[in-house]
PDB file of C-alpha atoms in Angstrom:
ATOM      1  CA  UNK A   1      22.509  20.978  12.545  1.00 67.00           C
ATOM      2  CA  UNK A   2      21.777  24.684  12.460  1.00 73.00           C
ATOM      3  CA  UNK A   3      25.010  25.256  14.626  1.00 79.00           C
ATOM      4  CA  UNK A   4      27.186  23.293  12.711  1.00 76.00           C
ATOM      5  CA  UNK A   5      26.229  25.315   9.120  1.00 75.00           C
ATOM      6  CA  UNK A   6      26.791  28.671  11.330  1.00 79.00           C
ATOM      7  CA  UNK A   7      30.364  27.190  12.143  1.00 78.00           C
ATOM      8  CA  UNK A   8      30.824  26.088   8.740  1.00 81.00           C
ATOM      9  CA  UNK A   9      29.832  29.403   7.305  1.00 84.00           C
ATOM     10  CA  UNK A  10      32.558  31.073   9.537  1.00 84.00           C
ATOM     11  CA  UNK A  11      35.165  28.968   8.309  1.00 82.00           C
ATOM     12  CA  UNK A  12      34.212  29.345   4.321  1.00 81.00           C
ATOM     13  CA  UNK A  13      34.086  33.072   5.127  1.00 85.00           C
ATOM     14  CA  UNK A  14      37.196  33.284   6.892  1.00 83.00           C
ATOM     15  CA  UNK A  15      38.798  30.768   4.103  1.00 80.00           C
ATOM     16  CA  UNK A  16      37.499  33.155   1.185  1.00 80.00           C
ATOM     17  CA  UNK A  17      38.946  36.041   2.889  1.00 82.00           C
ATOM     18  CA  UNK A  18      42.374  34.905   3.294  1.00 80.00           C
ATOM     19  CA  UNK A  19      42.192  33.697  -0.556  1.00 78.00           C
ATOM     20  CA  UNK A  20      41.449  37.113  -1.475  1.00 77.00           C
ATOM     21  CA  UNK A  21      44.411  38.580   0.477  1.00 78.00           C
ATOM     22  CA  UNK A  22      46.341  36.390  -1.037  1.00 75.00           C
ATOM     23  CA  UNK A  23      45.327  36.837  -4.366  1.00 72.00           C
ATOM     24  CA  UNK A  24      45.476  40.752  -4.146  1.00 71.00           C
ATOM     25  CA  UNK A  25      48.887  40.480  -3.439  1.00 72.00           C
ATOM     26  CA  UNK A  26      49.272  38.942  -6.658  1.00 68.00           C
ATOM     27  CA  UNK A  27      46.713  40.313  -8.915  1.00 65.00           C
ATOM     28  CA  UNK A  28      47.518  38.390 -11.873  1.00 67.00           C
ATOM     29  CA  UNK A  29      46.047  35.183 -10.051  1.00 61.00           C
ATOM     30  CA  UNK A  30      42.788  37.018 -10.151  1.00 65.00           C
ATOM     31  CA  UNK A  31      42.829  38.809 -13.725  1.00 72.00           C
ATOM     32  CA  UNK A  32      44.499  35.863 -15.247  1.00 74.00           C
ATOM     33  CA  UNK A  33      41.811  33.446 -14.364  1.00 69.00           C
ATOM     34  CA  UNK A  34      39.333  36.219 -15.540  1.00 72.00           C
ATOM     35  CA  UNK A  35      40.801  36.974 -19.118  1.00 79.00           C
ATOM     36  CA  UNK A  36      41.861  33.318 -19.516  1.00 78.00           C
ATOM     37  CA  UNK A  37      38.209  32.155 -19.065  1.00 74.00           C
ATOM     38  CA  UNK A  38      36.620  35.253 -20.636  1.00 76.00           C
ATOM     39  CA  UNK A  39      38.672  34.907 -23.669  1.00 83.00           C
ATOM     40  CA  UNK A  40      37.361  31.069 -24.257  1.00 80.00           C
ATOM     41  CA  UNK A  41      34.051  32.384 -23.761  1.00 78.00           C
ATOM     42  CA  UNK A  42      33.947  34.750 -26.485  1.00 82.00           C
ATOM     43  CA  UNK A  43      35.972  32.589 -28.510  1.00 87.00           C
ATOM     44  CA  UNK A  44      33.090  30.046 -28.281  1.00 82.00           C
ATOM     45  CA  UNK A  45      30.633  33.036 -29.196  1.00 81.00           C
ATOM     46  CA  UNK A  46      32.296  34.551 -32.017  1.00 87.00           C
ATOM     47  CA  UNK A  47      33.051  30.609 -33.857  1.00 87.00           C
ATOM     48  CA  UNK A  48      29.235  29.713 -33.352  1.00 82.00           C
ATOM     49  CA  UNK A  49      28.213  33.109 -34.492  1.00 83.00           C
ATOM     50  CA  UNK A  50      30.275  32.833 -37.824  1.00 89.00           C
ATOM     51  CA  UNK A  51      28.703  29.174 -38.180  1.00 87.00           C
ATOM     52  CA  UNK A  52      25.193  30.449 -37.677  1.00 84.00           C
ATOM     53  CA  UNK A  53      25.667  33.327 -40.420  1.00 87.00           C
ATOM     54  CA  UNK A  54      25.914  30.698 -43.128  1.00 87.00           C
ATOM     55  CA  UNK A  55      23.597  28.018 -41.843  1.00 88.00           C
ATOM     56  CA  UNK A  56      20.198  28.311 -39.937  1.00 86.00           C
ATOM     57  CA  UNK A  57      20.635  25.304 -38.279  1.00 88.00           C
ATOM     58  CA  UNK A  58      22.862  22.255 -37.470  1.00 87.00           C
ATOM     59  CA  UNK A  59      20.886  19.344 -36.784  1.00 87.00           C
ATOM     60  CA  UNK A  60      17.850  20.174 -35.007  1.00 89.00           C
ATOM     61  CA  UNK A  61      19.374  22.897 -32.939  1.00 88.00           C
ATOM     62  CA  UNK A  62      18.784  26.514 -34.323  1.00 87.00           C
ATOM     63  CA  UNK A  63      20.849  29.609 -33.131  1.00 87.00           C
ATOM     64  CA  UNK A  64      19.020  30.182 -29.657  1.00 88.00           C
ATOM     65  CA  UNK A  65      19.424  26.736 -28.620  1.00 90.00           C
ATOM     66  CA  UNK A  66      23.179  26.836 -29.087  1.00 88.00           C
ATOM     67  CA  UNK A  67      23.795  30.181 -27.503  1.00 88.00           C
ATOM     68  CA  UNK A  68      22.077  28.551 -24.446  1.00 91.00           C
ATOM     69  CA  UNK A  69      23.811  25.664 -24.667  1.00 90.00           C
ATOM     70  CA  UNK A  70      27.253  27.732 -24.667  1.00 88.00           C
ATOM     71  CA  UNK A  71      26.017  29.856 -21.802  1.00 90.00           C
ATOM     72  CA  UNK A  72      25.216  26.862 -19.932  1.00 93.00           C
ATOM     73  CA  UNK A  73      28.409  25.128 -20.417  1.00 89.00           C
ATOM     74  CA  UNK A  74      30.225  28.298 -19.702  1.00 87.00           C
ATOM     75  CA  UNK A  75      28.321  28.583 -16.492  1.00 91.00           C
ATOM     76  CA  UNK A  76      28.859  25.203 -15.254  1.00 92.00           C
ATOM     77  CA  UNK A  77      32.986  25.594 -16.237  1.00 86.00           C
ATOM     78  CA  UNK A  78      32.827  28.881 -14.022  1.00 85.00           C
ATOM     79  CA  UNK A  79      31.528  27.306 -11.279  1.00 86.00           C
ATOM     80  CA  UNK A  80      34.123  24.280 -11.856  1.00 85.00           C
ATOM     81  CA  UNK A  81      37.019  26.613 -11.867  1.00 81.00           C
ATOM     82  CA  UNK A  82      35.619  28.515  -9.081  1.00 79.00           C
ATOM     83  CA  UNK A  83      35.309  25.615  -6.710  1.00 78.00           C
ATOM     84  CA  UNK A  84      36.475  22.660  -7.708  1.00 78.00           C
ATOM     85  CA  UNK A  85      39.492  22.768  -9.917  1.00 78.00           C
ATOM     86  CA  UNK A  86      42.400  24.591  -7.810  1.00 75.00           C
ATOM     87  CA  UNK A  87      40.929  23.076  -4.567  1.00 74.00           C
ATOM     88  CA  UNK A  88      39.725  19.427  -4.672  1.00 78.00           C
ATOM     89  CA  UNK A  89      41.739  18.723  -7.802  1.00 79.00           C
ATOM     90  CA  UNK A  90      44.909  18.541  -5.459  1.00 80.00           C
ATOM     91  CA  UNK A  91      43.986  15.984  -3.397  1.00 83.00           C
ATOM     92  CA  UNK A  92      45.675  13.359  -4.982  1.00 87.00           C
ATOM     93  CA  UNK A  93      49.215  15.713  -4.745  1.00 88.00           C
ATOM     94  CA  UNK A  94      48.118  16.078  -1.047  1.00 86.00           C
ATOM     95  CA  UNK A  95      47.860  12.344  -0.148  1.00 88.00           C
ATOM     96  CA  UNK A  96      50.752  11.642  -2.220  1.00 92.00           C
ATOM     97  CA  UNK A  97      53.066  14.415  -0.013  1.00 92.00           C
ATOM     98  CA  UNK A  98      51.666  13.856   3.132  1.00 89.00           C
ATOM     99  CA  UNK A  99      50.072  17.317   3.611  1.00 87.00           C
ATOM    100  CA  UNK A 100      46.414  15.404   3.676  1.00 87.00           C
ATOM    101  CA  UNK A 101      47.553  14.343   7.210  1.00 88.00           C
ATOM    102  CA  UNK A 102      47.533  17.932   8.303  1.00 85.00           C
ATOM    103  CA  UNK A 103      44.099  18.675   6.818  1.00 83.00           C
ATOM    104  CA  UNK A 104      42.713  15.453   8.932  1.00 88.00           C
ATOM    105  CA  UNK A 105      44.262  16.500  12.100  1.00 88.00           C
ATOM    106  CA  UNK A 106      42.840  19.958  12.061  1.00 82.00           C
ATOM    107  CA  UNK A 107      39.210  20.629  13.643  1.00 80.00           C
ATOM    108  CA  UNK A 108      36.841  21.085  11.094  1.00 78.00           C
ATOM    109  CA  UNK A 109      35.810  19.290   8.065  1.00 82.00           C
ATOM    110  CA  UNK A 110      38.909  18.782   5.634  1.00 83.00           C
ATOM    111  CA  UNK A 111      37.057  18.590   2.672  1.00 81.00           C
ATOM    112  CA  UNK A 112      35.294  21.749   3.070  1.00 81.00           C
ATOM    113  CA  UNK A 113      38.599  23.190   4.053  1.00 81.00           C
ATOM    114  CA  UNK A 114      40.305  21.994   0.768  1.00 82.00           C
ATOM    115  CA  UNK A 115      37.361  23.210  -1.447  1.00 80.00           C
ATOM    116  CA  UNK A 116      37.161  26.898   0.069  1.00 79.00           C
ATOM    117  CA  UNK A 117      40.801  27.551   0.648  1.00 79.00           C
ATOM    118  CA  UNK A 118      41.807  27.885  -3.013  1.00 78.00           C
ATOM    119  CA  UNK A 119      38.908  29.184  -4.744  1.00 79.00           C
ATOM    120  CA  UNK A 120      39.457  31.067  -7.754  1.00 76.00           C
ATOM    121  CA  UNK A 121      37.429  34.098  -7.736  1.00 75.00           C
ATOM    122  CA  UNK A 122      38.769  35.157 -11.344  1.00 74.00           C
ATOM    123  CA  UNK A 123      35.986  32.804 -12.685  1.00 77.00           C
ATOM    124  CA  UNK A 124      33.342  34.304 -10.559  1.00 79.00           C
ATOM    125  CA  UNK A 125      32.236  37.195 -13.111  1.00 82.00           C
ATOM    126  CA  UNK A 126      32.225  34.283 -16.145  1.00 83.00           C
ATOM    127  CA  UNK A 127      29.091  33.026 -13.972  1.00 87.00           C
ATOM    128  CA  UNK A 128      27.290  36.181 -14.516  1.00 87.00           C
ATOM    129  CA  UNK A 129      27.982  36.497 -17.922  1.00 86.00           C
ATOM    130  CA  UNK A 130      26.985  33.125 -18.801  1.00 89.00           C
ATOM    131  CA  UNK A 131      23.512  33.854 -16.988  1.00 91.00           C
ATOM    132  CA  UNK A 132      22.920  36.721 -19.600  1.00 88.00           C
ATOM    133  CA  UNK A 133      24.065  34.940 -22.518  1.00 89.00           C
ATOM    134  CA  UNK A 134      21.639  32.123 -21.079  1.00 91.00           C
ATOM    135  CA  UNK A 135      19.022  34.842 -21.226  1.00 90.00           C
ATOM    136  CA  UNK A 136      19.945  36.254 -24.536  1.00 88.00           C
ATOM    137  CA  UNK A 137      19.619  32.633 -25.778  1.00 89.00           C
ATOM    138  CA  UNK A 138      16.034  32.466 -24.230  1.00 91.00           C
ATOM    139  CA  UNK A 139      15.358  35.587 -25.880  1.00 90.00           C
ATOM    140  CA  UNK A 140      16.371  34.487 -29.444  1.00 88.00           C
ATOM    141  CA  UNK A 141      14.500  31.299 -29.109  1.00 88.00           C
ATOM    142  CA  UNK A 142      11.384  33.550 -28.287  1.00 84.00           C
ATOM    143  CA  UNK A 143      10.203  30.749 -25.608  1.00 75.00           C
ATOM    144  CA  UNK A 144       9.089  32.695 -22.682  1.00 73.00           C
ATOM    145  CA  UNK A 145      10.863  31.827 -19.034  1.00 69.00           C
ATOM    146  CA  UNK A 146       7.979  31.875 -16.855  1.00 67.00           C
ATOM    147  CA  UNK A 147       4.745  30.297 -17.995  1.00 59.00           C
ATOM    148  CA  UNK A 148       3.344  32.885 -20.272  1.00 54.00           C
ATOM    149  CA  UNK A 149       1.446  32.592 -23.673  1.00 55.00           C
TER     150      UNK A 149
END
């Protein structure tokens, strides 16, 4: 089991290195995704900031709950775009075109290879920004994170 993890880790590392080399040839592939996802992230924050300047609560949700929600949504979206969207999302097209046969005949896990060969590192900085937004939302709520009074 441990030997398989070490082998998979080496494969993942190689696939990520190849992906970064390809993206650095065409830098827009990296910075374009970061710009689009970052713009969506900030537009959401601005819209809800405008809403909460005029009202205190929407239903039972105050400003802090909404900030935590936006941060959590953005983090899940960034992780989805980083791993799933460009890799596994192309699975039906690979089956239709016959490219899936190439993945099945190569050694190793075809799912692992499809997942990590087309990752989108442009979405990775948004994970960090989302964590900061979640922490800020918890601060606005005034709720302690780890125990405390």
